[in-house]
XYZ file of C-alpha atoms in Angstrom:
740
model
C -19.171 25.941 24.935
C -16.297 23.502 25.249
C -15.020 21.887 28.407
C -12.316 23.683 30.494
C -9.463 21.660 29.004
C -10.662 22.560 25.530
C -11.010 26.267 26.178
C -7.361 26.386 27.159
C -6.288 24.440 24.077
C -3.496 26.001 22.048
C -3.040 25.089 18.402
C 0.273 23.208 18.193
C 2.992 24.250 15.804
C 2.768 21.922 12.848
C 6.508 22.091 12.323
C 7.166 20.793 15.827
C 4.653 18.033 15.337
C 6.418 16.914 12.218
C 9.668 16.638 14.146
C 8.096 14.790 17.063
C 8.909 11.088 17.601
C 6.677 8.860 15.539
C 4.113 6.737 17.364
C 1.649 4.321 15.824
C -1.939 5.492 15.962
C -4.430 3.526 17.989
C -8.200 3.187 17.585
C -10.047 6.006 19.331
C -12.058 4.599 22.226
C -13.071 7.746 24.132
C -16.882 7.756 24.098
C -18.775 5.344 26.315
C -21.612 3.221 24.888
C -24.066 5.166 27.040
C -22.817 8.501 25.685
C -23.113 7.219 22.113
C -26.664 5.997 22.583
C -27.713 9.228 24.287
C -26.218 11.195 21.397
C -28.032 9.009 18.859
C -31.405 9.313 20.552
C -31.018 13.068 20.861
C -30.282 13.313 17.134
C -33.344 11.209 16.230
C -35.534 13.448 18.394
C -34.172 16.704 16.976
C -34.414 15.506 13.377
C -38.030 14.476 13.923
C -38.821 17.969 15.246
C -37.117 19.569 12.227
C -39.121 17.370 9.848
C -42.366 18.383 11.534
C -41.576 22.109 11.238
C -40.532 21.667 7.622
C -44.027 20.646 6.530
C -44.939 24.313 6.581
C -41.872 26.544 6.815
C -39.196 24.738 4.774
C -38.022 27.064 1.985
C -38.224 24.337 -0.662
C -40.526 21.666 0.747
C -42.984 23.583 2.915
C -46.412 24.721 1.714
C -46.614 27.876 3.833
C -45.656 30.263 1.042
C -47.954 28.592 -1.496
C -50.900 28.943 0.882
C -50.057 32.576 1.558
C -49.882 33.445 -2.142
C -53.075 31.521 -2.870
C -54.846 33.542 -0.202
C -53.563 36.778 -1.743
C -54.803 35.661 -5.156
C -58.223 34.881 -3.745
C -58.404 38.222 -1.970
C -57.519 40.250 -5.068
C -59.524 38.137 -7.507
C -59.543 39.322 -11.117
C -57.418 42.357 -10.222
C -54.458 40.313 -8.977
C -51.296 41.640 -10.704
C -49.419 39.379 -13.073
C -46.319 39.143 -10.868
C -48.417 37.807 -7.991
C -49.954 35.257 -10.340
C -46.519 34.227 -11.558
C -45.166 33.830 -8.015
C -48.216 31.832 -6.921
C -47.946 29.612 -9.956
C -44.259 28.895 -9.393
C -44.907 27.864 -5.797
C -47.487 25.336 -6.934
C -45.236 24.088 -9.726
C -42.405 23.566 -7.246
C -44.642 21.574 -4.914
C -45.775 19.357 -7.783
C -49.237 20.912 -8.267
C -48.399 21.437 -11.927
C -51.873 21.744 -13.412
C -52.883 24.245 -10.724
C -49.790 26.291 -11.574
C -50.608 26.112 -15.279
C -54.169 27.301 -14.664
C -52.921 30.332 -12.713
C -50.484 31.237 -15.492
C -53.108 30.837 -18.228
C -55.519 33.105 -16.375
C -52.771 35.681 -15.855
C -51.724 35.662 -19.514
C -55.340 35.995 -20.680
C -55.858 38.940 -18.334
C -52.726 40.709 -19.590
C -53.672 40.146 -23.231
C -57.197 41.469 -22.629
C -55.716 44.413 -20.693
C -57.897 43.660 -17.682
C -54.713 43.912 -15.591
C -51.540 45.923 -16.143
C -48.814 44.234 -18.119
C -46.406 44.959 -20.953
C -44.502 42.791 -23.395
C -42.116 41.711 -20.648
C -45.054 40.475 -18.608
C -46.412 38.543 -21.588
C -43.071 36.931 -22.290
C -42.503 35.978 -18.665
C -45.924 34.329 -18.465
C -45.485 32.634 -21.853
C -42.044 31.314 -20.958
C -43.188 29.819 -17.683
C -46.309 28.397 -19.299
C -44.109 26.638 -21.823
C -41.872 25.495 -19.015
C -44.787 24.243 -16.923
C -46.251 22.239 -19.787
C -42.837 20.771 -20.579
C -42.303 19.768 -16.967
C -45.788 18.235 -16.914
C -44.678 16.209 -19.919
C -41.730 14.956 -17.888
C -43.985 14.070 -14.971
C -46.351 12.117 -17.217
C -43.521 10.300 -18.996
C -40.045 10.291 -17.424
C -41.402 10.032 -13.872
C -44.594 8.000 -14.286
C -43.236 5.796 -17.101
C -39.530 5.823 -16.357
C -37.277 3.732 -18.581
C -33.484 3.343 -18.605
C -33.395 5.828 -21.501
C -35.701 8.438 -19.958
C -34.376 12.015 -19.955
C -31.015 10.990 -21.396
C -29.735 12.899 -24.434
C -29.879 12.145 -27.244
C -33.509 11.206 -26.595
C -34.306 7.916 -28.272
C -36.246 4.711 -27.748
C -37.874 4.693 -24.328
C -36.998 8.359 -23.824
C -39.601 9.498 -26.361
C -42.836 10.638 -24.765
C -45.951 8.539 -25.232
C -48.086 11.084 -23.373
C -47.690 14.023 -25.755
C -50.001 16.709 -24.316
C -47.367 18.561 -22.307
C -44.678 18.978 -24.954
C -47.231 19.743 -27.668
C -48.748 22.570 -25.632
C -45.338 23.914 -24.572
C -44.060 24.584 -28.102
C -46.335 27.523 -29.083
C -45.449 29.434 -25.925
C -41.696 29.162 -26.554
C -42.170 30.226 -30.177
C -44.147 33.271 -29.005
C -41.337 34.267 -26.634
C -38.792 34.073 -29.442
C -40.996 36.135 -31.721
C -41.095 38.998 -29.223
C -37.485 38.988 -27.971
C -34.187 39.776 -29.725
C -32.013 36.765 -30.700
C -29.279 37.466 -28.163
C -31.695 37.923 -25.241
C -31.277 35.362 -22.461
C -34.961 34.401 -22.501
C -34.915 34.106 -26.279
C -31.953 31.746 -26.099
C -33.551 29.759 -23.286
C -36.817 29.410 -25.197
C -34.864 28.354 -28.277
C -33.247 25.477 -26.406
C -36.505 24.410 -24.779
C -38.505 24.396 -28.028
C -35.839 22.124 -29.504
C -36.039 19.936 -26.409
C -39.831 19.737 -26.612
C -39.530 18.480 -30.192
C -36.906 15.965 -29.053
C -39.366 14.466 -26.564
C -41.916 14.048 -29.362
C -39.458 12.531 -31.825
C -39.908 15.467 -34.230
C -36.427 16.965 -33.820
C -34.682 18.410 -35.737
C -36.961 18.498 -38.780
C -39.999 19.653 -36.793
C -38.278 22.796 -35.498
C -38.466 25.849 -37.774
C -35.057 26.261 -39.349
C -34.608 29.736 -37.871
C -34.941 28.281 -34.370
C -33.245 24.935 -34.863
C -30.172 23.952 -32.882
C -28.108 21.816 -35.250
C -27.474 18.248 -34.194
C -23.801 18.693 -35.067
C -23.465 21.476 -32.512
C -24.459 19.161 -29.667
C -22.724 16.028 -30.913
C -19.580 14.702 -29.227
C -16.482 15.627 -31.193
C -14.847 12.268 -30.564
C -16.026 8.680 -30.318
C -16.876 7.194 -26.941
C -18.833 4.038 -26.097
C -22.326 4.376 -24.677
C -22.741 3.689 -20.960
C -26.188 2.096 -20.485
C -28.296 3.097 -17.508
C -28.995 -0.060 -15.472
C -30.240 1.500 -12.224
C -33.668 -0.123 -12.641
C -32.130 -3.616 -12.835
C -30.739 -3.182 -9.330
C -33.632 -1.319 -7.746
C -31.366 1.721 -7.487
C -33.434 3.992 -9.741
C -34.690 5.755 -6.627
C -37.180 8.536 -7.153
C -36.602 11.688 -5.170
C -34.914 15.030 -4.842
C -31.271 15.973 -4.676
C -28.868 14.205 -2.331
C -25.488 12.648 -1.741
C -23.887 9.273 -2.355
C -21.141 7.195 -0.723
C -19.774 4.151 -2.524
C -17.369 2.161 -0.357
C -16.939 -0.948 1.762
C -19.208 -0.160 4.699
C -19.473 -3.717 6.072
C -15.841 -4.831 5.829
C -16.233 -7.606 3.240
C -14.059 -5.913 0.589
C -16.805 -5.092 -1.890
C -18.518 -1.766 -2.434
C -21.744 -0.861 -0.662
C -23.874 2.260 -1.057
C -25.280 4.869 1.279
C -27.674 7.301 -0.347
C -29.106 10.550 0.886
C -32.221 11.908 -0.869
C -32.670 15.469 0.368
C -35.863 15.815 2.329
C -36.153 16.709 5.967
C -38.217 13.597 6.674
C -36.324 11.428 4.186
C -34.598 8.396 5.672
C -30.867 7.955 5.080
C -30.600 4.592 3.298
C -27.997 1.833 3.003
C -27.557 -0.930 0.408
C -25.188 -3.852 0.980
C -23.439 -5.521 -1.902
C -24.298 -9.237 -1.709
C -21.312 -10.193 -3.885
C -23.634 -11.789 -6.446
C -24.468 -8.730 -8.527
C -27.264 -7.357 -6.349
C -27.703 -4.585 -3.830
C -29.876 -5.418 -0.832
C -31.307 -2.604 1.228
C -29.996 -2.767 4.771
C -31.409 0.438 6.211
C -33.603 -1.150 8.868
C -30.823 -3.406 10.147
C -28.231 -0.603 10.063
C -29.475 1.221 13.160
C -30.135 4.349 11.123
C -33.948 4.491 11.355
C -34.840 8.036 12.313
C -31.565 9.450 11.003
C -32.806 11.552 8.139
C -30.989 12.470 4.979
C -28.741 15.441 4.434
C -27.717 17.242 1.296
C -24.280 15.622 1.245
C -22.517 12.627 2.827
C -18.879 11.504 3.111
C -17.155 8.399 4.464
C -13.967 8.196 6.504
C -12.431 6.136 9.304
C -12.252 9.017 11.760
C -11.635 6.792 14.810
C -8.916 4.613 13.245
C -10.704 1.378 14.134
C -10.661 -0.177 10.668
C -14.205 0.486 9.492
C -15.710 3.419 7.664
C -17.813 6.051 9.376
C -20.025 8.606 7.612
C -20.519 12.349 8.074
C -23.872 13.879 7.023
C -24.175 17.565 6.021
C -27.540 19.297 6.621
C -29.264 22.657 6.332
C -27.767 23.915 3.049
C -29.702 26.527 1.023
C -31.963 27.297 4.007
C -30.154 30.375 5.383
C -31.171 31.087 8.994
C -33.660 28.223 8.778
C -30.831 25.754 8.205
C -29.417 25.445 11.718
C -29.739 21.678 11.496
C -27.276 19.414 13.320
C -24.918 17.387 11.168
C -24.419 13.696 11.908
C -21.298 11.648 12.559
C -22.300 8.019 12.047
C -19.809 5.781 13.812
C -19.544 2.323 12.276
C -19.845 -0.288 15.034
C -18.138 -2.960 12.962
C -21.194 -5.229 12.938
C -23.190 -3.634 10.126
C -24.721 -0.968 12.353
C -24.105 2.732 12.923
C -24.636 5.054 15.880
C -24.809 8.842 15.606
C -22.174 10.270 17.954
C -22.198 13.875 16.696
C -23.588 15.406 19.886
C -21.310 13.403 22.146
C -18.320 14.237 19.947
C -18.844 17.996 20.312
C -19.741 18.547 16.653
C -23.164 20.093 17.303
C -22.429 22.762 19.899
C -23.115 25.364 17.189
C -25.118 24.435 14.082
C -25.016 26.216 10.739
C -26.384 25.443 7.260
C -23.751 23.049 5.892
C -23.125 22.275 2.237
C -19.980 20.147 2.228
C -16.890 19.055 4.173
C -13.475 17.479 3.831
C -11.290 15.329 6.096
C -7.526 15.534 6.530
C -4.932 15.075 9.238
C -4.286 18.806 9.492
C -2.115 18.681 12.611
C -0.270 15.520 11.558
C -1.006 13.573 14.729
C -2.298 10.420 13.043
C -6.017 11.051 13.190
C -8.325 12.902 10.842
C -9.606 16.423 11.382
C -12.737 17.834 9.786
C -13.344 21.040 7.839
C -17.046 21.905 7.511
C -18.184 24.232 4.726
C -21.052 26.404 5.987
C -23.209 28.967 4.197
C -22.888 32.490 5.582
C -25.203 35.149 4.194
C -26.866 38.436 5.078
C -29.375 36.358 7.049
C -26.907 34.344 9.110
C -23.313 34.541 10.258
C -22.133 31.014 9.561
C -18.341 30.688 9.636
C -16.761 27.518 8.369
C -15.472 25.193 11.063
C -12.208 23.292 11.425
C -12.722 20.546 13.977
C -9.504 19.152 15.431
C -9.781 15.480 16.296
C -8.823 15.339 19.980
C -8.058 11.625 19.870
C -10.566 10.813 22.603
C -13.713 10.634 20.504
C -14.325 14.381 20.607
C -13.591 17.361 18.358
C -12.820 21.028 18.972
C -13.312 23.913 16.530
C -10.015 25.722 15.817
C -11.084 27.526 12.634
C -10.791 31.032 14.082
C -7.330 30.395 15.503
C -6.187 28.770 12.297
C -7.543 31.664 10.196
C -9.896 29.577 8.036
C -13.374 30.667 9.133
C -14.253 31.952 5.642
C -17.462 33.880 6.217
C -18.841 33.108 2.764
C -21.622 31.079 1.193
C -19.414 28.019 0.989
C -20.137 25.361 -1.641
C -16.864 23.466 -2.034
C -13.842 22.634 0.149
C -10.756 20.566 -0.603
C -7.423 19.845 1.103
C -4.133 19.348 -0.703
C -0.443 20.097 -0.180
C -0.028 21.962 -3.455
C 3.493 23.242 -2.753
C 4.778 19.942 -1.302
C 6.157 21.555 1.845
C 4.685 18.930 4.190
C 1.829 21.167 5.364
C -1.610 20.643 3.897
C -3.346 23.621 2.257
C -7.043 24.331 1.789
C -9.184 25.704 -1.040
C -12.702 27.027 -0.367
C -15.231 27.769 -3.106
C -17.853 30.439 -2.364
C -21.054 31.417 -4.098
C -21.425 35.207 -4.676
C -17.947 36.193 -3.466
C -14.235 35.481 -3.956
C -12.877 32.024 -3.277
C -10.100 31.312 -0.777
C -6.791 29.556 -1.165
C -5.516 29.055 2.354
C -1.801 28.397 2.374
C -0.595 26.538 5.443
C 2.122 28.623 7.076
C 3.390 25.629 9.065
C 2.762 27.260 12.454
C -0.860 26.338 13.011
C -2.077 29.267 10.903
C -3.307 29.559 7.309
C -2.993 32.608 5.051
C -5.401 33.357 2.187
C -3.303 33.734 -0.983
C -6.117 33.431 -3.557
C -5.868 37.085 -4.576
C -2.092 36.901 -4.870
C -2.374 33.725 -6.957
C -5.212 35.072 -9.114
C -7.481 32.253 -7.962
C -10.462 34.074 -6.457
C -12.598 33.362 -9.525
C -15.084 32.164 -10.486
C -16.952 34.429 -8.069
C -20.100 32.378 -8.615
C -18.690 28.928 -7.983
C -19.510 25.516 -6.594
C -17.565 22.256 -6.393
C -13.778 22.224 -6.238
C -11.036 19.656 -5.884
C -7.300 19.113 -5.946
C -6.163 16.437 -8.409
C -3.337 15.680 -10.812
C -5.108 15.832 -14.159
C -1.923 15.678 -16.283
C 0.075 13.118 -14.255
C 3.095 15.357 -13.756
C 3.221 14.628 -10.027
C 1.939 18.081 -9.004
C -1.494 18.888 -7.638
C -3.749 20.913 -9.892
C -7.007 22.599 -8.903
C -10.480 22.508 -10.468
C -13.323 24.861 -9.542
C -16.800 24.782 -11.092
C -18.587 27.989 -12.105
C -22.221 28.576 -11.178
C -23.214 31.671 -13.148
C -24.551 30.175 -16.340
C -27.784 28.597 -17.563
C -29.843 27.320 -20.478
C -29.424 30.557 -22.434
C -25.639 30.310 -22.215
C -25.740 26.672 -23.263
C -27.839 27.519 -26.330
C -25.531 30.421 -27.212
C -22.519 28.115 -26.978
C -24.062 25.564 -29.327
C -25.055 28.313 -31.752
C -21.694 30.074 -31.706
C -23.210 33.237 -30.212
C -21.891 35.430 -27.370
C -22.842 33.991 -23.978
C -24.899 36.260 -21.689
C -22.849 34.947 -18.738
C -19.296 34.364 -19.989
C -17.899 32.977 -16.716
C -16.750 29.354 -16.895
C -15.233 26.692 -14.735
C -11.530 27.022 -13.963
C -8.623 24.611 -14.133
C -5.299 25.703 -12.695
C -2.177 23.676 -13.409
C 0.138 23.449 -10.415
C 3.914 23.530 -10.687
C 4.547 21.764 -7.367
C 6.358 24.833 -6.032
C 3.319 26.872 -5.031
C 2.520 28.409 -8.414
C -0.521 27.885 -10.637
C -1.331 28.648 -14.268
C -4.889 29.034 -15.559
C -5.187 26.474 -18.389
C -8.990 26.520 -18.713
C -9.093 27.676 -22.331
C -5.999 25.712 -23.261
C -7.589 22.382 -22.314
C -11.037 23.145 -23.758
C -13.012 23.853 -20.575
C -14.098 27.401 -21.385
C -17.686 26.229 -21.856
C -20.972 26.895 -20.032
C -21.934 24.240 -17.511
C -23.951 24.730 -14.320
C -22.669 22.023 -11.996
C -23.699 21.164 -8.489
C -22.848 17.489 -8.252
C -19.366 16.795 -9.571
C -16.716 14.117 -9.331
C -13.848 12.531 -11.219
C -12.478 9.119 -12.142
C -10.661 7.319 -14.954
C -13.446 5.759 -17.016
C -11.312 4.370 -19.843
C -8.404 3.174 -17.670
C -5.869 5.184 -19.632
C -4.377 6.645 -16.449
C -5.869 10.113 -16.900
C -8.792 11.363 -14.814
C -12.091 12.191 -16.509
C -14.887 14.078 -14.742
C -18.664 14.395 -14.638
C -20.683 17.507 -13.836
C -24.283 17.314 -12.639
C -26.321 20.422 -13.486
C -28.161 20.790 -10.211
C -29.597 24.293 -10.439
C -32.728 24.745 -8.267
C -34.477 26.888 -10.910
C -37.477 25.071 -12.297
C -36.640 25.858 -15.921
C -33.040 24.637 -15.766
C -33.151 21.592 -17.978
C -29.514 21.187 -18.909
C -27.810 17.873 -19.587
C -25.268 16.647 -17.098
C -21.877 16.618 -18.799
C -19.047 14.068 -19.111
C -15.552 15.289 -20.010
C -12.948 12.832 -21.276
C -9.328 13.587 -20.426
C -7.182 13.203 -23.544
C -3.693 12.392 -22.317
C -3.610 15.227 -19.797
C -3.562 17.751 -22.640
C -7.250 18.460 -23.282
C -10.762 17.617 -22.158
C -13.405 16.632 -24.699
C -17.154 16.668 -24.097
C -18.351 13.097 -24.756
C -21.782 13.520 -23.200
C -23.863 12.648 -26.238
C -21.697 9.745 -27.366
C -21.573 8.213 -23.875
C -25.307 8.510 -23.221
C -24.679 10.161 -19.858
C -26.414 13.484 -20.658
C -29.222 13.108 -18.145
C -31.541 16.133 -18.278
C -32.631 16.056 -14.669
C -30.838 17.891 -11.869
C -27.582 16.054 -11.156
C -26.236 15.980 -7.616
C -24.273 13.380 -5.678
C -21.983 11.589 -8.140
C -19.503 8.766 -7.669
C -17.101 6.779 -9.838
C -16.864 3.226 -8.483
C -16.214 -0.292 -9.787
C -19.536 -1.651 -8.567
C -19.318 -4.924 -10.508
C -15.644 -5.557 -9.691
C -14.752 -6.020 -13.332
C -11.859 -3.575 -13.361
C -13.459 -0.404 -14.688
C -15.326 2.432 -13.018
C -19.084 2.765 -13.252
C -20.917 6.034 -12.696
C -23.795 6.489 -10.228
C -25.639 9.811 -10.046
C -28.351 11.205 -7.795
C -30.963 12.940 -9.948
C -33.665 15.368 -8.840
C -33.947 19.016 -7.848
C -34.569 20.927 -4.658
C -38.371 20.901 -4.898
C -40.904 18.054 -4.588
C -42.163 18.929 -8.080
C -38.654 18.481 -9.463
C -38.052 14.891 -8.369
C -36.428 12.346 -10.687
C -35.016 8.818 -10.873
C -31.351 8.124 -10.096
C -29.121 6.668 -12.801
C -26.348 4.058 -12.787
C -24.239 4.118 -15.947
C -22.481 0.802 -16.513
C -18.995 0.988 -17.968
C -18.746 -1.341 -21.011
C -14.948 -1.501 -20.715
C -12.176 -0.136 -22.912
C -9.702 -3.021 -23.016
C -7.132 -1.257 -20.836
C -5.464 -2.562 -17.694
C -5.815 -1.336 -14.137
C -4.743 -1.640 -10.520
C -6.841 -0.865 -7.434
C -4.853 0.056 -4.319
C -6.244 0.071 -0.800
C -3.921 1.715 1.697
C -4.141 1.097 5.446
C -2.390 3.564 7.702
C -0.887 2.463 11.004
C 1.257 5.446 11.852
C -0.708 7.710 9.543
C -4.490 7.913 9.700
C -6.121 4.536 9.060
C -7.825 5.710 5.838
C -4.430 6.909 4.542
C -6.063 10.138 3.353
C -3.345 12.360 1.956
C -1.119 9.478 0.853
C 0.393 9.683 -2.614
C 0.558 6.799 -5.085
C 2.902 6.821 -8.075
C 2.835 3.942 -10.557
C 5.583 3.755 -13.188
C 4.379 1.879 -16.281
C 5.416 1.213 -19.856
C 2.410 1.915 -22.058
C 2.766 1.458 -25.810
C 6.523 1.778 -25.614
C 6.394 4.934 -23.488
C 7.441 4.947 -19.845
C 5.205 7.223 -17.795
C 3.870 7.616 -14.272
C 0.281 7.551 -13.058
C -0.264 9.645 -9.925
C -3.075 9.487 -7.382
C -3.721 11.113 -4.012
C -5.947 9.260 -1.561
C -9.333 10.892 -0.974
C -12.977 10.414 -1.902
C -12.965 12.602 -5.015
C -15.149 15.649 -5.566
C -17.116 17.609 -2.991
C -20.648 16.425 -3.928
C -20.506 12.646 -4.043
C -17.914 10.299 -2.541
C -15.818 7.793 -4.494
C -14.307 4.787 -2.719
C -11.159 5.542 -0.737
C -9.628 2.560 -2.514
C -7.754 4.190 -5.407
C -8.338 2.947 -8.954
C -5.410 3.441 -11.340
C -5.875 3.016 -15.075
C -2.738 1.558 -16.687
C -3.460 1.669 -20.415
C -1.718 -1.215 -22.230
C 0.903 -1.785 -19.539
C 1.601 -5.436 -18.655
C 3.034 -4.705 -15.215
C 3.582 -1.825 -12.807
C 7.344 -1.486 -12.988
C 7.513 0.513 -9.782
C 4.801 1.426 -7.277
C 5.743 4.124 -4.764
C 3.573 4.918 -1.748
C 4.275 8.126 0.167
C 2.549 7.914 3.535
C 0.962 11.175 4.709
C 2.150 11.544 8.290
C 5.937 11.486 7.960
C 6.276 11.304 4.109
C 8.088 7.968 4.359
C 8.028 5.950 1.179
C 7.706 2.302 0.286
C 8.672 1.137 -3.201
C 7.351 -2.085 -4.723
C 8.778 -3.537 -7.920
C 7.010 -5.398 -10.721
C 3.514 -5.283 -9.247
C 1.053 -7.423 -11.219
C -1.917 -5.730 -12.893
C -5.693 -6.220 -13.109
C -6.185 -6.852 -9.411
C -6.923 -5.180 -6.109
C -4.152 -5.026 -3.538
C -3.897 -3.902 0.068
C -0.768 -2.225 1.385
C -0.346 -1.711 5.135
C 1.929 1.022 6.414
C 5.059 -0.430 8.013
C 4.672 -3.874 6.419
C 6.563 -5.279 3.470
C 4.833 -6.154 0.228
C 1.114 -6.272 -0.395
C -1.854 -8.592 -0.034
C -3.987 -9.372 -3.055
C -7.712 -9.170 -2.367
C -9.961 -11.736 -4.037
C -11.713 -10.482 -7.151
C -15.422 -11.113 -7.470
C -16.548 -9.865 -10.899
C -20.328 -10.087 -11.263
C -23.100 -9.201 -13.658
C -25.018 -6.408 -11.970
C -28.660 -7.305 -11.645
C -27.959 -10.762 -13.027
C -28.978 -14.127 -11.667
C-alpha cells in the first residue's frame, strides 16, 4: 500500500500541465543513501531465495517435473503409455540430458511398433519427429556449442558451420523422412520435417544434392532477392560470444565517457547481471564485480534511462515472464551512482509493492512534468491476475501506480509496449501487444485518461503477437506502428519457401500513420506478409541510407523451433526485402535481446544479438555482427534535456538533406528502439550521399519548442542541450574491435 499522501493522489489533467509555467527539471535527490542500501540488500536477499526455489520448481529450469515423470515411467515400466514417454523425454531434452531423452523416445517407438503398448500412426509420427529433433539438437550440442566458431549456426551453413561430429544429423535424417512418408504434404508436421531434413543435410555439407528431390527445399527459395554485404560474426574476438539462455541487452554509455558500454542479461534465476565497459581501444572489459551488481540476478529484459535526471543512465530489469503465478519476482531499478557503480533502489522507490510476471516496459514523460514515468508490461493469465502498471514518477525518488485511474491496466498476457504521440496532439499514446488476445491502442484523451481505440482503428491483430514499436519507417514525419506476430513456426516457414498454403496464415503487421490519428495496414504492400516467429526484435539503419531496417529474433521456447533470425532491409520507405542469407545474419538459435549500435565508432551500426532459448538444453552463443560499411554518410545526435526529461525521450529530430540531387528529410524519435533489446538513446541518422545537413530541427518533448540548426557537418557525433545555442562535437574514437 502507498503512503497517505499517495493514496490521496489525483491524476492531473494533462492539458493543464501543458499550459503550466515552464520550469527547468532538477536531478531527483529524494532517497537517502541508507534507504538505497537497504533496498539493494533486500533485493539481493530476495533474488537469492528465488534462485534457490528455482532449482526444483522453475517451469523452465527446475528439475521437479523431470523427476516426477521419471518416477512415473519407472512405476509403469514396459506398460508406460507413449505420451508419458514423450513428455518424460522432452523434459530431459529441455534440461540438456539429450541422450537420456533419446533413449526414452527410442524405447517408446520400439514399443509402439511392436504393439506392446497402444499407439497409432499419430503416435509413431510424434515419436519419430521428436527423435529426429533430439538427434539434430544433439548434433548442435556436439558442434555449435562444444566447437563454436564465428560461422556456427548461421545460414547459409558454410566453413566452420559444417558439423565435424556427424552422428546426430546422420541419425536424425531417417526419422524425418519416415514422418514425411506417413503424413500428407500440407500437414504441419510434414512441412516441419521437410525443413529439418534439409537442415540436417546442410549441417553435413550434403545439401541440396543429398536431399531427395521430392523433399528438397530449393536454394533459390531461401536466397535473398537482392544483394547485401555479409556481416561477419566477431563476438568471439571480444569475448562477447557468451553461452547461455535467452536475455536482454543494453548498449549505451553507462560510465559517462561518451562511448558505448554493454549490460547483458542471460535469463536464469541464478544468473548474474553482467556489465562490460568499452575501453576505447577496441575491447570490452567485464566490469561486473566493480559495478556493485553482484547478487543482482538477470531478468528476461533490460532497459536504460536517466529516470532521476542526474546525467547518467540507470537500468530497469524485468523479471518473472513466462512463469505465470510462479513469476511474482521483483523487478529492479538500478540507479547509476555516477562512479561506475549501481544500487538497486526498486524497493525504496515503491516499484515492488506488488510483483507480477513482467515481460517488457517503456519509459515516457506521460504527465509532461519533466521526469520519466514507467509503463510495465505484465503477463495476466487464467493462473494470475497481473494488470499492467503505469508508475508515475513522483519527483522525489519514488513512483506511484496510476494505471487503473488512467485506464491502461490491460489485463492481458502482455509481450510488447510502446509510447508514441501518433496523432501529434501533444499527448502521448500507448500501444500494448498481447499474446492470445486482442492488442490495445490507448489514445490519450488529454485529461489523464486513455481510451482503447484498437478495435475502432482495426489494430487489434495479430491476436498472437509479441514485440511492437512506433517508428517512422517511410520518413514522412508521421509515426507508424509495427507489431510482430507469434502464431507461426517451422511448418509455415517451409510452406512459404515452397509456395504452399501456410497452416498459420497470420503475419506481422505494419500500419502507416497519417499523423492525424489514422492508420493504414500496409503489411502486404511493403512485403511483410511472411511467416516469422519473433521474440527479440529491434530496428536501425544498417546501410546509412536514412531508412530504418529491422531484425527479428525467432525466440520460440519450443525445442523443435529452429528458424533463422531474419533481417529486413528497408528500400526507400517503400518496401522491405529479406536479406538474411546475403547478410549472414540468419542465426538458427533462439534470438532474443537485440540492439543496433555503433560499437566501433566508425559511423555505422553493428548488430548484437542474445542467442539461446528458455531451457538449459537450448543454450547458445551470442553473436555480434560487424557492419562492413556502405559508403554512406551519417550523423549521431545526443540530446540532453534540461526542461524536458534529461534523456530527451520523446524528442523529435528532423534532418533535411540533399541526397543524389533529391532534397528529403530523415526523421527520428528519441527512444531505445524495440521492446526486446535496447539501442543507444543517442540517435544515429543515416544521410546517404549528403555532404551536409542543410537543416536540423529538434522538437523538445515537454513543451514542443523547436531549435533549428543550419548547415550541420556530417560524419560526426554531436550533443545538443535544451535551451543552449548550437551543438558540441564529441570526439570520435574509431577502433578495430578486438584489435591490438
